[in-house]
Amino acid sequence: MRTQIGIVGAGPAGLMLSLLLRRAGIHSIVLEDRSREYIENRVRAGLIEQWVHDLLIEIGAGERLLQQGLFHDGIYFSARGRLHHINFRALVGKGVTIYEQKEVVKDLAAKLIEEGGEIVFEVSDVSLDQVTTARPLIRFRHRGEARELVCDFIGGCDGFHGICRPGIPTEYLTVYERGYPFGWLGILSESPPPASELIYAHHEHGFALFSMRSPTLARLYLQCAPDEDLALWPDEKIWDELRTRLGGSCELPQGRIMLKGVTPMRSFVVEPMQYGRLFLAGDAAHIQPPTGAKGMNLAFADVVFLSRALGEFYRTGSTVALEGYSQTCLDRVWKAQRFSWYMTQLLHRFPHETAFDRRRQLTEIEYTAGSKAAATALAENYAGLPLD
Ligand code: RFL
Ligand code: PHB
């Protein structure tokens, strides 16, 4: 097998990269170790930034997004029993869209396949070779047969647990990492969300997030232990705790819980994001706590930069943009890391915090809600910094 760009992973990053490359007239093949059904039903992120919404429409994958997406002007904070609205549209002229990652993945995969793009599902034993030469190679097995994909470049879009990043010699990489002493217990419930936009709630018992998938489907999260035992959380206890953490700032409709899970939290960045002809993108290179809703958005920013750099290479032979790929991405990645950490430290309870820390958090929330300058800084980060 031969292609210009071999892409490992058919998550948001890999699928979008392949579509953007097609637009630049560059051939690629995507290798994915799971089935199409699996990647299209994996429950993950919910929120996309304004520019991602616009990009999905621009590439012709926005039809269902326009029908089903929930367009929000801002978010609420809940603190001391009061809701505070931050109106991004009024502050920075941008909004955000609730449209589930699995729907984005469905739309991207359908578009790619419709255009004649190639995704090989259910590959196994994927390994990279010769990545520091002009002819990198991806070895894998498919339907029991050993195969080789010869390419000019490799897109490492295989997520945090993939094989691309671990294949880079450790002495070449600097890893920046930070753990958090908590996770999120998330549920999906057949009930309307408590407000028409997301509520980020500060409470003595810990953080809670009130998100949604549709006007009749709520996605709700509670700060919990990183290794929380779900058996200790019968449905009634979850509802009681959600209601408590909303602190009476509004009513919480209750419904049948369809799904329960625990998500750990981590901040992680690897530098550089490239090695020879291997370019990492998305979760393969960086992870952030979900409090800032940045993961999928950042994965898309990486592949926009990568597709532009590859486009320049094939058009002009110049490797300047490719050489600068990592730096271009990391600029944005670190701003998203900072923002995700900021939202996380603002809202969660920490093991060794003091009463001073709690008062400082509350003051910061109320100051942000009441100051146009502070609210604007939050709005421009949350709704998405400009790409260029
Ligand atoms: P993905 O989605 O993990 O895709 C990687 C793909 O690679 C495949 N793969 C392999 N394929 C071939 N060979 C191998 N050896 C392979 N190893 C792995 C995998 O099967 C998979 O298909 O990474 P990508 O594309 O970089 O996308 C990143 C996003 O998935 C992630 O950042 C977001 O889900 C994070 N996130 C959020 N991001 C947002 O932008 N907005 C949000 O509101 C948001 N909320 C969230 C989130 C993540 C969460 N969890 C579950 C971690 C909320 C939660 C709870
Ligand atoms: C979600 O809807 O899953 C979601 C929204 C915003 C976040 C995290 C998760 O910050």
XYZ file of C-alpha atoms and ligand atoms in Angstrom:
453
model
C 0.000 0.000 0.000
C 1.183 3.501 -0.783
C -0.118 6.936 0.199
C 1.222 10.443 0.787
C 0.049 10.711 4.402
C -0.540 7.662 6.580
C -2.874 8.599 9.422
C -3.097 6.477 12.566
C -6.456 6.891 14.325
C -9.961 7.780 13.127
C -10.952 10.078 15.983
C -11.804 13.729 15.374
C -8.140 14.572 14.595
C -7.477 11.764 12.095
C -10.768 12.110 10.218
C -10.546 15.907 9.967
C -6.903 15.691 8.847
C -7.817 13.321 6.032
C -10.670 15.593 4.888
C -8.529 18.746 4.965
C -5.764 16.985 3.037
C -8.244 15.918 0.345
C -9.135 19.581 -0.073
C -5.453 20.312 -0.693
C -5.262 17.474 -3.234
C -3.173 15.271 -0.922
C -3.869 11.539 -0.658
C -4.116 9.877 2.738
C -5.197 6.584 4.285
C -6.580 6.367 7.836
C -5.894 3.247 9.926
C -8.177 2.664 12.922
C -7.967 -0.205 15.376
C -11.667 -0.117 16.324
C -14.787 -0.705 14.220
C -16.741 2.111 12.587
C -19.660 1.357 14.878
C -17.436 1.658 17.944
C -15.903 5.048 17.056
C -19.323 6.421 16.127
C -20.820 5.528 19.499
C -18.011 6.369 21.914
C -19.390 8.841 24.498
C -16.991 11.757 24.843
C -17.003 15.515 24.460
C -19.993 17.726 23.982
C -18.949 21.240 23.148
C -17.388 22.841 20.069
C -15.920 26.296 19.659
C -17.339 28.780 17.152
C -14.553 28.299 14.589
C -14.948 24.486 14.677
C -18.667 24.896 14.041
C -17.813 27.127 11.053
C -15.148 24.689 9.786
C -17.542 21.715 9.869
C -19.993 23.700 7.741
C -17.270 24.924 5.394
C -16.062 21.383 4.610
C -19.616 20.210 3.931
C -20.020 18.145 7.117
C -22.350 20.573 8.897
C -25.834 19.552 7.785
C -26.820 17.609 10.927
C -24.932 20.068 13.110
C -27.148 22.877 11.832
C -30.269 20.787 12.530
C -29.305 19.265 15.879
C -26.641 21.521 17.401
C -27.636 23.662 20.376
C -26.264 27.151 19.910
C -25.341 28.844 23.168
C -24.423 32.490 23.727
C -22.570 31.770 26.967
C -22.444 29.801 30.212
C -23.647 30.170 33.780
C -21.684 29.947 36.991
C -23.609 28.886 40.072
C -22.168 30.085 43.390
C -23.734 30.733 46.803
C -27.205 29.896 45.480
C -27.095 32.353 42.557
C -26.702 31.930 38.808
C -24.309 34.313 37.016
C -24.489 34.449 33.214
C -21.423 35.194 31.091
C -22.614 36.222 27.642
C -19.812 35.394 25.187
C -21.729 36.679 22.198
C -22.182 40.106 23.780
C -18.548 40.192 24.947
C -16.593 38.711 22.019
C -19.186 38.180 19.281
C -18.886 34.372 19.393
C -20.904 31.515 20.854
C -20.373 27.798 21.427
C -22.290 24.777 20.162
C -23.362 21.670 21.989
C -22.957 18.866 19.462
C -21.672 15.554 20.656
C -18.261 14.292 19.598
C -19.735 11.009 18.402
C -22.014 12.969 16.068
C -19.018 14.959 14.791
C -17.182 11.672 14.191
C -20.222 10.223 12.351
C -20.434 13.310 10.124
C -16.705 13.357 9.359
C -16.531 9.615 8.622
C -19.619 9.781 6.385
C -18.231 12.773 4.483
C -14.826 11.177 4.020
C -16.270 7.884 2.784
C -18.746 9.715 0.496
C -15.818 11.567 -1.090
C -13.946 8.312 -1.726
C -11.554 8.694 1.217
C -10.031 5.555 2.695
C -10.448 4.425 6.297
C -9.277 0.927 7.175
C -11.131 -0.135 10.323
C -10.201 -2.912 12.750
C -6.487 -2.980 12.064
C -4.212 -4.461 14.739
C -0.519 -4.635 15.696
C 0.140 -1.156 14.290
C 3.804 -0.095 14.430
C 5.863 2.658 12.814
C 9.226 2.253 11.132
C 11.755 4.468 9.328
C 10.077 7.667 10.576
C 13.353 9.594 10.377
C 13.784 8.697 6.688
C 11.985 10.075 3.606
C 9.942 6.832 3.372
C 8.275 6.140 6.699
C 6.371 2.921 7.008
C 3.325 1.806 8.987
C 3.074 -1.933 9.637
C -0.239 -3.429 10.699
C -2.466 -6.469 10.431
C -5.833 -6.448 8.736
C -8.169 -9.438 8.377
C -5.366 -11.679 9.561
C -2.861 -10.436 6.977
C 0.348 -8.502 7.668
C 0.359 -5.247 5.658
C 2.700 -2.308 5.090
C 1.704 1.248 4.262
C 4.522 3.275 2.698
C 4.040 7.033 3.043
C 5.767 10.408 2.811
C 4.593 11.506 6.275
C 2.660 10.048 9.213
C -0.117 11.767 11.153
C -0.091 10.399 14.702
C -3.763 10.925 15.575
C -4.195 7.852 17.770
C -5.164 9.513 21.042
C -3.533 9.418 24.460
C -3.229 5.621 24.610
C -2.022 5.163 21.015
C 1.301 3.837 19.725
C 2.679 6.889 17.908
C 3.926 8.960 20.860
C 5.404 5.970 22.760
C 7.361 5.119 19.575
C 9.389 8.355 19.847
C 12.664 7.930 21.803
C 12.053 9.302 25.295
C 15.300 11.318 25.323
C 13.916 13.347 22.416
C 10.776 14.407 24.275
C 9.965 16.665 27.197
C 6.801 15.698 29.034
C 4.869 18.232 31.099
C 2.336 16.526 33.297
C 0.057 17.291 36.194
C -2.465 15.046 37.887
C -5.541 16.152 39.818
C -6.757 14.499 43.020
C -10.283 14.055 41.638
C -12.338 12.837 38.694
C -15.822 13.464 37.321
C -18.733 11.101 37.782
C -20.790 11.672 34.624
C -24.359 10.649 33.846
C -26.627 10.891 30.852
C -30.247 11.348 31.890
C -33.563 11.340 30.049
C -34.555 14.722 31.461
C -34.355 18.363 30.410
C -31.187 20.189 31.574
C -31.821 22.684 34.418
C -31.039 25.713 32.215
C -30.880 26.462 28.504
C -27.066 26.873 28.738
C -24.355 25.045 30.732
C -24.034 25.634 34.477
C -20.604 25.351 36.140
C -21.409 25.038 39.851
C -19.141 25.886 42.783
C -20.255 24.212 46.023
C -18.892 23.157 49.414
C -19.452 19.498 48.434
C -17.410 19.978 45.249
C -17.864 20.971 41.612
C -20.835 19.992 39.438
C -21.458 20.617 35.733
C -24.926 20.694 34.183
C -24.577 20.126 30.447
C -26.864 18.586 27.858
C -27.125 16.644 24.631
C -30.574 17.868 23.587
C -33.476 19.771 25.175
C -34.635 16.440 26.654
C -31.292 14.791 27.434
C -29.076 16.089 30.261
C -25.350 15.357 30.649
C -24.430 15.973 34.282
C -21.142 15.637 36.133
C -20.072 15.576 39.817
C -16.555 16.017 41.141
C -15.616 12.689 42.763
C -12.550 10.654 43.759
C -10.339 9.711 40.774
C -11.039 6.020 41.479
C -14.649 6.531 42.629
C -16.585 3.290 43.047
C -19.810 3.605 41.033
C -21.422 0.950 43.217
C -21.512 3.594 45.985
C -23.626 5.875 43.783
C -27.200 4.625 43.407
C -29.317 6.899 41.196
C -31.079 8.630 44.101
C -27.769 9.607 45.703
C -26.560 11.097 42.409
C -29.717 13.209 42.076
C -29.522 14.355 45.712
C -25.918 15.390 45.278
C -26.548 17.178 41.968
C -29.423 19.085 43.544
C -27.326 19.978 46.595
C -24.444 21.271 44.461
C -26.813 23.393 42.387
C -27.394 25.146 45.710
C -30.990 26.183 44.988
C -29.896 28.474 42.139
C -32.492 26.725 39.917
C -34.697 23.625 39.685
C -33.238 20.280 38.559
C -35.604 18.047 36.561
C -34.958 14.346 37.215
C -35.103 11.477 34.735
C -33.986 7.925 33.979
C -30.206 7.579 34.134
C -29.022 5.913 30.908
C -25.282 5.883 31.528
C -22.828 6.345 34.413
C -19.050 6.624 34.260
C -15.976 8.124 35.928
C -13.475 10.286 34.020
C -10.030 10.918 35.501
C -8.372 14.349 35.124
C -4.949 15.091 33.761
C -2.941 17.895 32.190
C -0.292 16.545 29.807
C 1.799 18.067 27.017
C 4.631 16.510 25.066
C 7.211 18.673 23.287
C 8.012 18.651 20.454
C 4.956 17.255 18.679
C 7.019 15.921 15.780
C 9.826 13.442 15.257
C 11.320 12.987 11.804
C 8.338 12.555 9.509
C 5.904 11.701 12.304
C 3.573 14.521 13.389
C 1.444 14.077 16.509
C -1.967 15.753 16.680
C -4.757 15.896 19.264
C -4.820 13.758 22.415
C -1.719 11.866 21.197
C 0.244 15.004 22.152
C -1.803 16.699 24.853
C -4.599 16.143 27.354
C -6.383 18.660 29.516
C -9.035 18.397 32.210
C -12.496 18.681 30.610
C -13.458 21.783 32.646
C -12.492 24.076 29.759
C -14.043 21.825 27.050
C -10.909 22.139 24.952
C -9.782 18.602 23.933
C -11.564 18.015 20.637
C -11.278 21.686 19.684
C -7.537 21.582 20.153
C -7.279 18.362 18.137
C -8.946 20.187 15.229
C -6.589 23.182 15.542
C -3.552 20.857 15.318
C -4.747 19.210 12.116
C -5.632 22.539 10.514
C -1.992 23.609 11.090
C -0.687 20.217 9.907
C -2.762 20.173 6.732
C -1.610 23.715 5.911
C 2.058 22.782 6.456
C 1.728 19.634 4.324
C -0.112 21.649 1.666
C 2.774 24.108 1.543
C 5.269 21.254 1.244
C 3.499 19.608 -1.702
C 2.797 22.940 -3.420
C 6.214 24.541 -3.073
C 8.621 21.950 -1.685
C 9.188 24.176 1.358
C 9.578 22.452 4.734
C 9.448 25.704 6.725
C 5.867 25.281 7.965
C 6.432 21.571 8.665
C 9.504 22.376 10.730
C 7.490 24.980 12.644
C 4.464 22.699 13.123
C 5.158 21.853 16.735
C 5.797 25.447 17.781
C 2.680 26.685 15.969
C 0.519 24.102 17.739
C 2.145 24.444 21.148
C 1.423 28.151 21.262
C -2.290 27.384 21.229
C -1.975 24.171 23.235
C -0.411 25.982 26.199
C -3.072 28.679 26.143
C -5.720 25.939 26.260
C -3.782 24.160 29.025
C -3.673 27.359 31.035
C -7.388 27.967 30.557
C -8.381 24.368 31.388
C -6.259 24.488 34.543
C -7.732 27.918 35.409
C -11.329 26.656 35.153
C -10.400 23.517 37.101
C -8.720 25.333 40.012
C -11.515 27.924 40.091
C -14.303 25.420 40.602
C -13.074 22.240 42.325
C -12.373 21.387 45.957
C -8.758 20.420 46.626
C -7.513 18.162 49.464
C -5.292 20.671 51.273
C -7.207 23.852 50.570
C -7.971 26.362 53.286
C -11.000 28.551 53.990
C -8.974 31.323 52.350
C -8.781 29.331 49.090
C -12.559 28.834 49.049
C -13.257 32.532 49.598
C -10.756 33.413 46.889
C -12.534 31.055 44.430
C -15.921 32.590 45.212
C -14.559 36.103 44.869
C -12.997 35.222 41.533
C -16.272 33.774 40.189
C -18.292 36.771 41.362
C -15.663 39.245 40.142
C -15.564 37.548 36.721
C -19.342 37.665 36.454
C -19.454 41.319 37.474
C -16.478 42.737 35.578
C -16.641 43.217 31.815
C -12.843 42.998 31.578
C -12.622 39.697 33.479
C -15.677 38.213 31.744
C -14.196 39.106 28.340
C -10.977 37.213 29.103
C -13.022 34.152 30.044
C -15.286 34.525 27.001
C -12.482 34.771 24.455
C -10.817 31.642 25.821
C -13.975 29.586 26.259
C -15.501 30.442 22.866
C -12.110 29.778 21.255
C -9.083 31.974 20.600
C -8.596 32.992 16.963
C -6.675 30.359 14.967
C -4.165 32.783 13.497
P -9.296 10.186 20.058
O -10.689 10.665 19.999
O -8.865 9.431 21.260
O -9.073 9.301 18.756
C -7.939 8.466 18.606
C -8.322 7.331 17.688
O -7.179 6.496 17.479
C -7.579 5.137 17.628
N -6.370 4.360 17.992
C -5.670 3.625 17.104
N -5.862 3.400 15.796
C -4.970 2.586 15.164
N -3.927 2.003 15.804
C -3.698 2.205 17.111
N -2.681 1.627 17.715
C -4.597 3.058 17.817
N -4.680 3.469 19.099
C -5.757 4.261 19.190
C -8.649 5.164 18.689
O -9.493 4.013 18.624
C -9.405 6.440 18.298
O -10.416 6.201 17.355
O -8.243 11.389 19.878
P -8.348 12.740 19.024
O -8.802 12.472 17.626
O -7.078 13.442 19.265
O -9.555 13.566 19.701
C -9.445 14.081 20.998
C -10.818 14.096 21.700
O -11.379 12.792 21.622
C -10.720 14.525 23.167
O -9.778 15.566 23.305
C -12.069 15.021 23.729
O -12.997 13.962 23.831
C -11.881 15.668 25.111
N -13.143 16.140 25.715
C -13.722 17.321 25.292
N -13.206 18.012 24.245
C -13.845 19.129 23.782
O -13.328 19.751 22.839
N -15.037 19.586 24.317
C -15.623 18.934 25.369
O -16.713 19.328 25.805
C -14.959 17.790 25.923
N -15.492 17.123 26.949
C -13.766 15.400 26.719
C -14.949 15.926 27.336
C -13.285 14.148 27.122
C -13.940 13.447 28.098
N -13.411 12.160 28.419
C -14.220 10.995 28.315
C -11.991 11.962 28.488
C -15.608 15.233 28.326
C -15.090 14.002 28.737
C -15.828 13.306 29.860
C -20.123 17.904 27.977
O -21.232 18.312 27.567
O -19.818 16.697 27.983
C -19.140 18.881 28.493
C -19.367 20.245 28.299
C -18.467 21.158 28.813
C -17.350 20.710 29.506
C -17.115 19.353 29.655
C -18.012 18.437 29.163
O -16.488 21.614 30.032
